[in-house]
mmCIF file of C-alpha atoms in Angstrom:
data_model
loop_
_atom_site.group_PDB
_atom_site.id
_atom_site.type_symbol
_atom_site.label_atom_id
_atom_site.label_comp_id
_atom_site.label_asym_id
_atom_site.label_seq_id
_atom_site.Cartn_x
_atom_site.Cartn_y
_atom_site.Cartn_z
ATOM 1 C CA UNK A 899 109.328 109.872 40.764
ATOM 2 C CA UNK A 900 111.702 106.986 39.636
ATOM 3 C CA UNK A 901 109.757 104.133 38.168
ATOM 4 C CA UNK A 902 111.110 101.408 40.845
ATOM 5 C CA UNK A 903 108.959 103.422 43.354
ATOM 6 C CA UNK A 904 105.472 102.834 41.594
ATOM 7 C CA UNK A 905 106.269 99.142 42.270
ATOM 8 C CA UNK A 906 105.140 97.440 45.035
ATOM 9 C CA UNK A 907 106.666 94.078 46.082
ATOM 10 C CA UNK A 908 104.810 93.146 48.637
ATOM 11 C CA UNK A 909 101.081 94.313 49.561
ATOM 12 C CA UNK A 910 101.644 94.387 53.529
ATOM 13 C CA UNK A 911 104.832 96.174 53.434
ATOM 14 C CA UNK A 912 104.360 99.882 54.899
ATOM 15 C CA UNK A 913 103.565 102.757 53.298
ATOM 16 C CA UNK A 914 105.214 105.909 53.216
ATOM 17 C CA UNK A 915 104.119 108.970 53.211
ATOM 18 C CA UNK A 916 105.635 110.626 50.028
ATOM 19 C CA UNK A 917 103.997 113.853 49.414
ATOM 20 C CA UNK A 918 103.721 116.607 51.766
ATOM 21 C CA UNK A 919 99.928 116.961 53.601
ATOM 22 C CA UNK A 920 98.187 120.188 52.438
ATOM 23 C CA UNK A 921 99.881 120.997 49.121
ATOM 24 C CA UNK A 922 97.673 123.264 47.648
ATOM 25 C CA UNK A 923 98.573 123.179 44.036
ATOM 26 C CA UNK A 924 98.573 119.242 43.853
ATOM 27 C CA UNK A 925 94.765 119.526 45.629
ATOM 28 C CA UNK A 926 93.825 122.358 42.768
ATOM 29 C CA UNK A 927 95.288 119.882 40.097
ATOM 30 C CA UNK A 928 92.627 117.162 41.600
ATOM 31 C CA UNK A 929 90.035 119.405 42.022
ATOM 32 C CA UNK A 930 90.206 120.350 38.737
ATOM 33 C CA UNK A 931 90.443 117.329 36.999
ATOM 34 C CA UNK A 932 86.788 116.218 36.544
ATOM 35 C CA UNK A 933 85.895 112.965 35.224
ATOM 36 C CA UNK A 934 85.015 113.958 32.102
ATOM 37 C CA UNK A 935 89.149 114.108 31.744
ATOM 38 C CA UNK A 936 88.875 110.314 32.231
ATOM 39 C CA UNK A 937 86.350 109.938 29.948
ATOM 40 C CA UNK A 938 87.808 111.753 27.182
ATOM 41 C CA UNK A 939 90.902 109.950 27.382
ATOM 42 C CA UNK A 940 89.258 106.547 27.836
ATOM 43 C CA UNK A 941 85.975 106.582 26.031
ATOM 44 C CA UNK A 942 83.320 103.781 26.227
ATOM 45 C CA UNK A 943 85.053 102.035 23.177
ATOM 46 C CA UNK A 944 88.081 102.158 24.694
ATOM 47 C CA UNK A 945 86.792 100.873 28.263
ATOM 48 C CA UNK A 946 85.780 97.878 26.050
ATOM 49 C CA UNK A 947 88.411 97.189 24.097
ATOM 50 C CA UNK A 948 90.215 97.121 27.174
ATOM 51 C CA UNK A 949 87.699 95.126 29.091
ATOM 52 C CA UNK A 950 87.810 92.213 26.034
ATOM 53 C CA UNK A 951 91.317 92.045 26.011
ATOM 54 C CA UNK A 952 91.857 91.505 30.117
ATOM 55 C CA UNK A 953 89.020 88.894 29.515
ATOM 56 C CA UNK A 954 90.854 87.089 26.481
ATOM 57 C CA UNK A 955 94.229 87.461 28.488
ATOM 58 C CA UNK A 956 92.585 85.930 31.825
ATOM 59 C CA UNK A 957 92.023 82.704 29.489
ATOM 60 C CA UNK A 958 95.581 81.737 29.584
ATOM 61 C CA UNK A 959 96.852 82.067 33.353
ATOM 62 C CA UNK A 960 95.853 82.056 36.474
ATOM 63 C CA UNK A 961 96.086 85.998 37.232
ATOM 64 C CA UNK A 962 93.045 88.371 38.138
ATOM 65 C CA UNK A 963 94.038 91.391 36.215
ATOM 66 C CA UNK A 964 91.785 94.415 37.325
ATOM 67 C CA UNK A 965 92.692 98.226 35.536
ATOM 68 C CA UNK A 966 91.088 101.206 37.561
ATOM 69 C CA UNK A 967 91.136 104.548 36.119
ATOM 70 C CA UNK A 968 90.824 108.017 38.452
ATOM 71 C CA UNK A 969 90.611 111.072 37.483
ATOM 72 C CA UNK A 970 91.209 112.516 40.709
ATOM 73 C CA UNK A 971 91.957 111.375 43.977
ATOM 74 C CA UNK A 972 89.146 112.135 46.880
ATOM 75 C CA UNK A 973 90.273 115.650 48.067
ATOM 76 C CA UNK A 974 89.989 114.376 51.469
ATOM 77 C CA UNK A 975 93.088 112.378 51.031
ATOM 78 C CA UNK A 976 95.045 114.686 48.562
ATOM 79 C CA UNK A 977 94.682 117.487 51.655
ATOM 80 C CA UNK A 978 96.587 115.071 53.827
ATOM 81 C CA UNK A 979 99.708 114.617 51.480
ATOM 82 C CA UNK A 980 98.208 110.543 50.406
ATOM 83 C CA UNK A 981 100.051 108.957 47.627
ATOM 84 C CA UNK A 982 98.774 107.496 44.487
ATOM 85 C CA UNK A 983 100.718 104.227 45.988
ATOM 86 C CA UNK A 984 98.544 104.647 49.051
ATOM 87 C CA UNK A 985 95.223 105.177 46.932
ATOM 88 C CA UNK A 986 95.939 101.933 44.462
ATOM 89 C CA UNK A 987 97.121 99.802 47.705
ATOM 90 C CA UNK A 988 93.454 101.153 49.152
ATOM 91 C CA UNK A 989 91.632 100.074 45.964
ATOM 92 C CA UNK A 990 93.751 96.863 45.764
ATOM 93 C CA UNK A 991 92.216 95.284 48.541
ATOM 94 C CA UNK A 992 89.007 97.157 48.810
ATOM 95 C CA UNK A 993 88.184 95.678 45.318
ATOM 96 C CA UNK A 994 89.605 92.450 46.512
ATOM 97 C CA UNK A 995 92.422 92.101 44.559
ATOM 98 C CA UNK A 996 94.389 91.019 47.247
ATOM 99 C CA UNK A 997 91.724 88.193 47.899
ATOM 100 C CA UNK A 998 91.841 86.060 45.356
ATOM 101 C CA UNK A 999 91.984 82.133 45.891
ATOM 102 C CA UNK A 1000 95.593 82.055 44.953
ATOM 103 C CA UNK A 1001 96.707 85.766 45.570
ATOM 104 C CA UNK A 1002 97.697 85.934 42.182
ATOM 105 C CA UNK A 1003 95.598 89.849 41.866
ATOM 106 C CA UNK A 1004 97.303 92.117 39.987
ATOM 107 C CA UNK A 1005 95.954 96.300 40.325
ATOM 108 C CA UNK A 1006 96.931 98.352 37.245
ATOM 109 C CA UNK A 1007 96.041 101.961 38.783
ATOM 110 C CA UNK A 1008 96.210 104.853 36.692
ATOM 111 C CA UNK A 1009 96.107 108.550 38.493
ATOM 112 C CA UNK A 1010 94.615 111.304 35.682
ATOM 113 C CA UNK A 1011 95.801 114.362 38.208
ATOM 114 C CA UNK A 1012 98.961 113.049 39.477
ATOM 115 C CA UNK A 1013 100.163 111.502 35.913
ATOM 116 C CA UNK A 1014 100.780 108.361 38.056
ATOM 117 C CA UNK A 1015 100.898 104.642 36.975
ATOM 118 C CA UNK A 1016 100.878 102.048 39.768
ATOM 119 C CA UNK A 1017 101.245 98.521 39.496
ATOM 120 C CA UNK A 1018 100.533 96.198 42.644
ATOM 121 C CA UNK A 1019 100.648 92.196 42.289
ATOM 122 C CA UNK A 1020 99.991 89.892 45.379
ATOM 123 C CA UNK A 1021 102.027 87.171 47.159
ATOM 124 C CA UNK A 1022 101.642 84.429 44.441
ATOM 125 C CA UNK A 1023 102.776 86.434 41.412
ATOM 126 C CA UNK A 1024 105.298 88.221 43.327
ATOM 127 C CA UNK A 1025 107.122 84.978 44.378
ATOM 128 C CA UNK A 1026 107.729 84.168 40.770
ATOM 129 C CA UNK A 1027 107.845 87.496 39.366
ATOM 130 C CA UNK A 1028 110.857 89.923 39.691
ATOM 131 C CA UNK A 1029 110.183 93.080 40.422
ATOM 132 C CA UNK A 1030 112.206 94.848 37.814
ATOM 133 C CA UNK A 1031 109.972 93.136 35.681
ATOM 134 C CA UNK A 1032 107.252 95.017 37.224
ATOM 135 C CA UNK A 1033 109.049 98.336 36.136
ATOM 136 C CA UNK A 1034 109.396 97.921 32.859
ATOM 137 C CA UNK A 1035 105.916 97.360 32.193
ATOM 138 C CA UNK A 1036 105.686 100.626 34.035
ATOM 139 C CA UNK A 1037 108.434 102.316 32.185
ATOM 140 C CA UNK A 1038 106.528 100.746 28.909
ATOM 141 C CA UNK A 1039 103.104 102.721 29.337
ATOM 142 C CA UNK A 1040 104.854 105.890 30.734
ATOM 143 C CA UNK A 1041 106.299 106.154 27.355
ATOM 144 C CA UNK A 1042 103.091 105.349 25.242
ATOM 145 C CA UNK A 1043 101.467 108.060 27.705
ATOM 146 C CA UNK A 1044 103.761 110.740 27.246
ATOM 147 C CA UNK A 1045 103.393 110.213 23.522
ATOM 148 C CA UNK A 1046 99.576 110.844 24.224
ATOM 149 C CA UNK A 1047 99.219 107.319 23.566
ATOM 150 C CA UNK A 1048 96.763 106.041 26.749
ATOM 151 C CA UNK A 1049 94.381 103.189 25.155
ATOM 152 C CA UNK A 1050 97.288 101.999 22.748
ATOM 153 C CA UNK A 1051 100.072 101.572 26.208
ATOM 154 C CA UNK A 1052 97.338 100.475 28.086
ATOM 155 C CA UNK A 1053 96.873 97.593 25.811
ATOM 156 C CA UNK A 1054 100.525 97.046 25.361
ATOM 157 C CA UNK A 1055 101.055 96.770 29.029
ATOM 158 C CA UNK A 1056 97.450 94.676 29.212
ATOM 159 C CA UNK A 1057 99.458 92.264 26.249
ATOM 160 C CA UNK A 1058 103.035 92.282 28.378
ATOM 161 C CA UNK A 1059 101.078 91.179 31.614
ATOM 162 C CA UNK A 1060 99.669 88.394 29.650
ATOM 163 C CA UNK A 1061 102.818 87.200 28.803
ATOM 164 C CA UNK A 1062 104.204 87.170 32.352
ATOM 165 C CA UNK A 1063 101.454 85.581 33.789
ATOM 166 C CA UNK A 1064 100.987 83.058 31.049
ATOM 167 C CA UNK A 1065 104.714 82.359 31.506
ATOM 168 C CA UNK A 1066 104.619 82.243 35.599
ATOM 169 C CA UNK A 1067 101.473 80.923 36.170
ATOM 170 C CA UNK A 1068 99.640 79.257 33.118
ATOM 171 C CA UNK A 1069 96.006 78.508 33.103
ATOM 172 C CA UNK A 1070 95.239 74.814 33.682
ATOM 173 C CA UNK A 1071 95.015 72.355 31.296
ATOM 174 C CA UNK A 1072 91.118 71.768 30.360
ATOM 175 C CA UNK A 1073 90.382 74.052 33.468
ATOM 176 C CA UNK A 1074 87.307 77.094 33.322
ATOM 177 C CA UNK A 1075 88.954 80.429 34.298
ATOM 178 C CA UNK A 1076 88.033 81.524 37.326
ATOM 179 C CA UNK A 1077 87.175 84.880 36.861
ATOM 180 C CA UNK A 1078 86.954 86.032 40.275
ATOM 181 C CA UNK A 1079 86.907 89.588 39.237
ATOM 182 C CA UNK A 1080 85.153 91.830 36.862
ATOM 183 C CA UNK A 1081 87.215 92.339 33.466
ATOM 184 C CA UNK A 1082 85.453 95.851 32.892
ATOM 185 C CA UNK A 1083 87.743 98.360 33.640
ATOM 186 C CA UNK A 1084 86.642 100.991 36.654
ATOM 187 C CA UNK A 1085 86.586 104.168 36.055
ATOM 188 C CA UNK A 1086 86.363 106.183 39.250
#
């Protein structure tokens, strides 16, 4: 897929169904890819590497950065043809993302099976954000992950998203963060 279409603009615009339902090679590929895939590409000291440096980032803007990691998509949806864009739009406001005080969430969802990066910000970074911007922090960890590079472009993009929100919505002078979500990353 074209990296503009793992950007979402807008939360409550529609989705699209992209892949065909029943696709019995793509449901193999997540039925085969176990957790342990996951694991082995993000160990423990990864997880917190990458959990201290959302933290450390969350100091200096007003963004809610949350990372989920899944190895596989539930089979359930894979059957009937769901995107990856459907499945980090699901998590993005099941994990309440989307309902932060000044819907300035941003989802970085990474898809083991699929090889799939999505990145989904809410109304209040949107609005000052464009979304080309968006893509090339996409395009950015694509690159690092075709290299075989996961933890390293997941910190680059982690240190990129920092700098845009720091930039479009600074932290407060003198003011606690607010922390509204956990910094560990998920792994699901």
């Amino acid at each position: 897929r074209l990296v503009g279409e793992l950007v979402m603009a807008m939360t409550h615009e529609p989705i699209t169904m992209e892949q065909k339902p029943h696709d019995v090679s793509r449901w193999l590929r997540h039925l085969g890819t176990w957790r342990a895939h996951a694991r082995w590409i993000f160990p423990d000291k990864a997880l917190d590497t990458l959990e201290a440096a959302i933290r450390e980032s969350e100091t200096e803007h007003r963004c809610e950065i949350r990372l989920v990691i899944e190895a596989a998509m539930p089979l359930a949806a894979v059957w009937r043809g769901h995107t990856c864009r459907q499945r980090a739009v699901q998590l993005f406001h099941h994990l309440g993302v989307a309902h932060t005080g000044e819907r300035t969430g941003i989802l970085l969802y990474i898809n083991i099976a699929d090889h799939d990066i999505e990145l989904i910000a809410d109304k209040g970074v949107n609005a000052l954000v464009p979304a080309r911007t968006w893509d090339a922090v996409v395009a950015q960890m694509s690159a690092g992950f075709r290299d075989e590079r996961y933890v390293q472009s997941v910190l680059d993009a982690l240190n990129t998203l920092r700098g845009i929100a720091r930039e479009s919505l600074p932290a407060h002078a003198g003011a606690a963060p607010d922390n509204a979500l956990t910094d560990r990353p998920l792994m699901i």
